[in-house]
XYZ file of N, CA and C in Angstrom:
429
model
N 18.043 69.470 95.325
C 16.791 69.860 95.944
C 16.183 70.981 95.145
N 14.928 70.953 95.046
C 14.212 72.018 94.367
C 14.071 73.186 95.326
N 14.356 74.377 94.847
C 14.323 75.552 95.714
C 12.905 75.887 96.135
N 11.934 75.638 95.256
C 10.550 76.012 95.570
C 9.912 75.028 96.539
N 10.120 73.756 96.342
C 9.414 72.772 97.157
C 10.241 72.216 98.300
N 11.564 72.318 98.219
C 12.414 71.767 99.261
C 12.547 70.269 99.159
N 12.057 69.668 98.065
C 12.127 68.224 97.881
C 13.257 67.879 96.932
N 13.654 66.628 96.941
C 14.698 66.131 96.066
C 14.223 66.171 94.617
N 15.030 66.732 93.740
C 14.668 66.832 92.332
C 15.114 65.562 91.626
N 14.305 64.509 91.736
C 14.711 63.213 91.198
C 14.672 63.180 89.684
N 13.936 64.064 89.048
C 13.867 64.074 87.605
C 15.004 64.860 86.966
N 15.802 65.514 87.750
C 16.893 66.340 87.234
C 18.073 65.449 86.837
N 18.461 65.535 85.572
C 19.558 64.705 85.067
C 20.874 65.087 85.745
N 21.060 66.373 85.993
C 22.291 66.814 86.660
C 22.405 66.192 88.048
N 21.302 66.128 88.749
C 21.305 65.553 90.092
C 21.593 64.057 90.027
N 20.976 63.373 89.082
C 21.136 61.927 88.982
C 22.572 61.534 88.606
N 23.238 62.326 87.813
C 24.595 61.995 87.400
C 25.653 62.498 88.374
N 25.255 63.162 89.411
C 26.215 63.664 90.384
C 26.954 64.901 89.900
N 26.351 65.623 88.965
C 27.011 66.778 88.368
C 27.271 67.876 89.393
N 26.352 68.090 90.287
C 26.517 69.158 91.282
C 27.666 68.849 92.236
N 27.832 67.606 92.571
C 28.963 67.214 93.410
C 30.296 67.442 92.708
N 30.320 67.143 91.402
C 31.540 67.394 90.639
C 31.842 68.889 90.539
N 30.815 69.701 90.427
C 31.020 71.153 90.364
C 31.578 71.675 91.689
N 31.075 71.137 92.797
C 31.612 71.529 94.105
C 33.067 71.085 94.239
N 33.373 69.882 93.767
C 34.755 69.395 93.813
C 35.657 70.245 92.927
N 35.142 70.723 91.799
C 35.931 71.589 90.924
C 36.283 72.891 91.644
N 35.315 73.468 92.337
C 35.590 74.699 93.090
C 36.645 74.498 94.158
N 36.556 73.404 94.889
C 37.554 73.125 95.924
C 38.919 72.799 95.313
N 38.918 72.138 94.160
C 40.182 71.829 93.483
C 40.876 73.097 93.024
N 40.109 74.049 92.500
C 40.689 75.321 92.072
C 41.362 76.012 93.250
N 40.686 76.049 94.386
C 41.274 76.684 95.570
C 42.519 75.938 96.057
N 42.439 74.617 96.120
C 43.568 73.831 96.632
C 44.785 73.941 95.714
N 44.573 73.849 94.416
C 45.700 73.938 93.486
C 46.276 75.352 93.487
N 45.430 76.358 93.674
C 45.919 77.731 93.783
C 46.800 77.929 95.001
N 46.423 77.329 96.114
C 47.252 77.421 97.320
C 48.580 76.700 97.110
N 48.538 75.528 96.496
C 49.779 74.790 96.225
C 50.690 75.607 95.305
N 50.110 76.235 94.285
C 50.913 77.035 93.364
C 51.525 78.240 94.065
N 50.804 78.834 95.000
C 51.332 80.014 95.692
C 52.466 79.665 96.652
N 52.547 78.425 97.091
C 53.648 77.999 97.957
C 54.922 77.730 97.164
N 54.813 77.611 95.852
C 55.923 77.430 94.917
C 56.836 76.235 95.247
N 56.272 75.033 95.362
C 57.149 73.859 95.513
C 57.750 73.504 94.159
N 58.510 72.419 94.106
C 59.060 71.971 92.823
C 57.904 71.650 91.883
N 57.972 72.158 90.663
C 56.903 71.954 89.693
C 55.715 72.867 89.894
N 55.902 73.992 90.553
C 54.799 74.891 90.882
C 54.163 75.527 89.654
N 54.904 75.654 88.553
C 54.332 76.299 87.372
C 53.182 75.477 86.792
N 53.272 74.174 86.860
C 52.181 73.337 86.358
C 50.928 73.579 87.185
N 51.071 73.596 88.498
C 49.897 73.829 89.341
C 49.367 75.247 89.169
N 50.222 76.220 88.880
C 49.746 77.585 88.638
C 48.916 77.644 87.363
N 49.382 76.965 86.323
C 48.613 76.958 85.079
C 47.302 76.202 85.255
N 47.318 75.125 85.995
C 46.074 74.386 86.247
C 45.103 75.252 87.046
N 45.625 75.954 88.058
C 44.762 76.817 88.876
C 44.209 77.979 88.071
N 44.860 78.366 87.002
C 44.331 79.426 86.153
C 43.439 78.907 85.041
N 43.780 77.749 84.492
C 42.997 77.220 83.376
C 41.667 76.610 83.811
N 41.592 76.086 85.020
C 40.322 75.509 85.480
C 39.204 76.555 85.550
N 39.398 77.700 86.229
C 38.300 78.680 86.225
C 38.062 79.297 84.850
N 39.126 79.469 84.055
C 38.934 80.015 82.713
C 38.133 79.036 81.846
N 38.457 77.761 81.952
C 37.708 76.752 81.212
C 36.263 76.681 81.642
N 36.023 76.771 82.944
C 34.650 76.793 83.444
C 33.898 77.994 82.887
N 34.579 79.139 82.827
C 33.944 80.330 82.274
C 33.627 80.182 80.795
N 34.581 79.641 80.024
C 34.338 79.444 78.595
C 33.199 78.458 78.358
N 33.167 77.372 79.118
C 32.088 76.395 78.945
C 30.748 76.951 79.400
N 30.765 77.809 80.407
C 29.510 78.441 80.830
C 28.992 79.388 79.755
N 29.891 80.040 79.044
C 29.453 80.896 77.935
C 28.955 80.062 76.761
N 29.600 78.921 76.518
C 29.201 78.077 75.392
C 27.854 77.399 75.645
N 27.584 77.026 76.887
C 26.340 76.324 77.231
C 25.533 77.163 78.214
N 25.102 78.326 77.771
C 24.360 79.247 78.644
C 23.018 78.674 79.094
N 22.428 77.816 78.291
C 21.097 77.306 78.610
C 21.125 76.191 79.653
N 22.298 75.690 80.005
C 22.376 74.623 81.004
C 22.157 75.180 82.407
N 21.642 74.352 83.275
C 21.305 74.786 84.634
C 22.553 75.130 85.451
N 23.660 74.447 85.182
C 24.864 74.685 85.973
C 25.756 75.769 85.382
N 25.290 76.474 84.360
C 26.059 77.557 83.774
C 26.191 78.704 84.781
N 27.302 79.384 84.739
C 27.529 80.490 85.670
C 26.782 81.748 85.275
N 26.353 81.842 84.050
C 25.781 83.077 83.548
C 26.886 83.905 82.895
N 26.515 84.888 82.112
C 27.490 85.640 81.328
C 28.447 86.429 82.227
N 27.919 87.140 83.197
C 28.770 87.973 84.060
C 29.785 87.174 84.849
N 29.309 86.139 85.526
C 30.222 85.318 86.328
C 31.170 84.514 85.447
N 30.725 84.133 84.268
C 31.615 83.404 83.352
C 32.760 84.306 82.915
N 32.459 85.562 82.587
C 33.518 86.487 82.194
C 34.476 86.762 83.354
N 33.932 86.920 84.554
C 34.798 87.116 85.722
C 35.668 85.893 85.995
N 35.134 84.721 85.762
C 35.906 83.494 85.959
C 37.051 83.411 84.954
N 36.799 83.805 83.716
C 37.850 83.806 82.698
C 38.932 84.817 83.061
N 38.517 86.018 83.456
C 39.478 87.060 83.833
C 40.301 86.619 85.035
N 39.648 86.005 86.016
C 40.351 85.535 87.210
C 41.403 84.489 86.839
N 41.043 83.531 85.997
C 41.994 82.492 85.607
C 43.186 83.057 84.866
N 42.945 83.963 83.928
C 44.045 84.557 83.177
C 44.913 85.450 84.069
N 44.288 86.164 84.996
C 45.058 87.002 85.924
C 45.922 86.146 86.844
N 45.403 84.997 87.278
C 46.192 84.108 88.136
C 47.443 83.630 87.402
N 47.292 83.264 86.144
C 48.440 82.806 85.363
C 49.425 83.952 85.155
N 48.912 85.148 84.852
C 49.789 86.292 84.609
C 50.595 86.645 85.854
N 49.960 86.629 87.003
C 50.672 86.942 88.247
C 51.671 85.840 88.580
N 51.293 84.597 88.354
C 52.203 83.489 88.658
C 53.427 83.513 87.755
N 53.271 83.931 86.511
C 54.388 83.948 85.572
C 55.235 85.211 85.670
N 54.763 86.214 86.382
C 55.558 87.437 86.523
C 56.764 87.159 87.418
N 57.868 87.879 87.201
C 59.062 87.618 88.019
C 58.815 88.019 89.469
N 59.377 87.268 90.397
C 59.168 87.607 91.812
C 59.895 88.901 92.157
N 59.431 89.607 93.173
C 60.125 90.835 93.576
C 61.512 90.520 94.124
N 62.394 91.497 94.023
C 63.759 91.301 94.524
C 63.725 91.071 96.032
N 64.468 90.102 96.466
C 64.498 89.806 97.902
C 65.507 90.705 98.588
N 65.148 91.185 99.731
C 66.026 92.043 100.508
C 66.728 91.191 101.551
N 68.041 91.285 101.580
C 68.798 90.513 102.556
C 68.947 91.315 103.841
N 69.328 90.640 104.888
C 69.525 91.292 106.171
C 70.677 92.280 106.100
N 71.717 91.962 105.334
C 72.857 92.874 105.189
C 72.422 94.169 104.500
N 71.531 94.063 103.527
C 71.061 95.267 102.838
C 70.214 96.124 103.769
N 69.501 95.500 104.682
C 68.687 96.275 105.620
C 69.542 96.987 106.663
N 70.718 96.459 106.965
C 71.560 97.057 107.997
C 72.340 98.254 107.482
N 72.483 98.392 106.158
C 73.190 99.541 105.598
C 72.258 100.737 105.542
N 72.779 101.934 105.811
C 71.929 103.107 105.672
C 71.645 103.388 104.198
N 70.512 103.980 103.886
C 70.169 104.206 102.483
C 70.931 105.354 101.841
N 71.685 106.131 102.598
C 72.443 107.246 102.042
C 73.910 106.852 101.925
N 74.681 107.542 101.057
C 76.101 107.183 100.912
C 76.881 107.531 102.169
N 77.920 106.776 102.398
C 78.733 106.962 103.588
C 79.633 108.185 103.442
N 79.840 108.874 104.531
C 80.747 110.018 104.546
C 82.182 109.515 104.445
N 83.075 110.309 103.860
C 84.469 109.851 103.750
C 85.115 109.778 105.126
N 86.028 108.856 105.249
C 86.762 108.685 106.499
C 87.803 109.789 106.620
N 87.824 110.464 107.748
C 88.837 111.492 107.980
C 90.087 110.828 108.529
N 91.268 111.275 108.088
C 92.494 110.652 108.611
C 92.652 110.965 110.094
N 92.989 109.958 110.837
C 93.118 110.153 112.285
C 94.551 110.498 112.689
N 95.506 109.837 112.109
C 96.893 110.115 112.489
C 97.806 109.916 111.287
N 97.740 110.781 110.306
C 98.581 110.576 109.131
C 100.032 110.902 109.424
N 100.892 110.152 108.793
C 102.328 110.397 108.919
C 102.778 110.993 107.590
N 103.523 112.055 107.643
C 103.891 112.744 106.407
C 105.398 112.914 106.302
N 105.743 113.903 105.505
C 107.163 114.156 105.263
C 107.851 114.843 106.424
N 107.200 114.926 107.574
C 107.792 115.583 108.737
C 108.634 114.624 109.559
N 109.098 113.581 108.943
C 109.996 112.668 109.632
C 109.304 111.813 110.664
N 108.113 111.346 110.377
C 107.386 110.492 111.301
C 106.601 111.259 112.334
N 106.749 112.584 112.332
C 105.965 113.379 113.270
C 104.605 113.659 112.649
N 103.731 114.029 113.480
C 102.375 114.326 113.037
C 102.345 115.657 112.287
N 101.546 115.691 111.178
C 101.370 116.946 110.442
C 100.606 117.943 111.281
N 100.797 119.179 111.032
C 99.956 120.164 111.700
C 98.495 119.980 111.287
N 97.622 120.299 112.176
C 96.183 120.065 111.962
C 95.669 120.731 110.691
N 96.061 121.953 110.433
C 95.523 122.639 109.264
C 95.947 121.948 107.957
N 97.122 121.339 107.931
C 97.561 120.636 106.731
C 96.811 119.301 106.571
N 96.570 118.605 107.660
C 95.794 117.364 107.600
C 94.396 117.633 107.077
N 93.778 118.678 107.579
C 92.417 119.001 107.152
C 92.381 119.442 105.689
N 93.392 120.159 105.248
C 93.432 120.596 103.848
C 93.566 119.399 102.923
N 94.376 118.400 103.278
C 94.530 117.208 102.455
C 93.224 116.411 102.424
N 92.599 116.287 103.565
C 91.335 115.545 103.618
C 90.258 116.245 102.784
N 90.267 117.550 102.835
C 89.286 118.314 102.061
C 89.534 118.133 100.565
N 90.783 118.131 100.136
C 91.084 117.931 98.719
C 90.676 116.528 98.275
N 90.892 115.524 99.129
C 90.492 114.150 98.781
C 88.990 114.030 98.668
N 88.254 114.706 99.537
C 86.804 114.602 99.530
C 86.190 115.270 98.302
N 86.852 116.310 97.794
C 86.318 117.013 96.629
C 86.492 116.227 95.339
N 87.535 115.430 95.236
C 87.822 114.782 93.954
C 87.573 113.332 94.003
């Protein structure tokens, strides 16, 4: 449709060949393939590269054919190229380390040493005096 008259632009070659419909399908394909790549199924790297190369290719072609009606223009073409390359870079970066439930249950500080509760010593099976038990535990904790 012509923006000024609101009528169908029948003389437009892009309209007659269905070019605008293909451009809309390209935009939806970029989004759909990007979502598939972000879900990381088997073979996800191929879809990640496709989701990055499609907007980059559109940007490069828009720069090459600036005079065409469906060109994005210089600014949007450069942003499209940057977006495509950034998508590939993020997809190829290593994933963050996963935290397990066991790691979350441990406290982040080191554990205090266990104090002996009932040590048996050279006293013939009898309990050591408290001051000797504490002195041994203190020596173990220091070294």
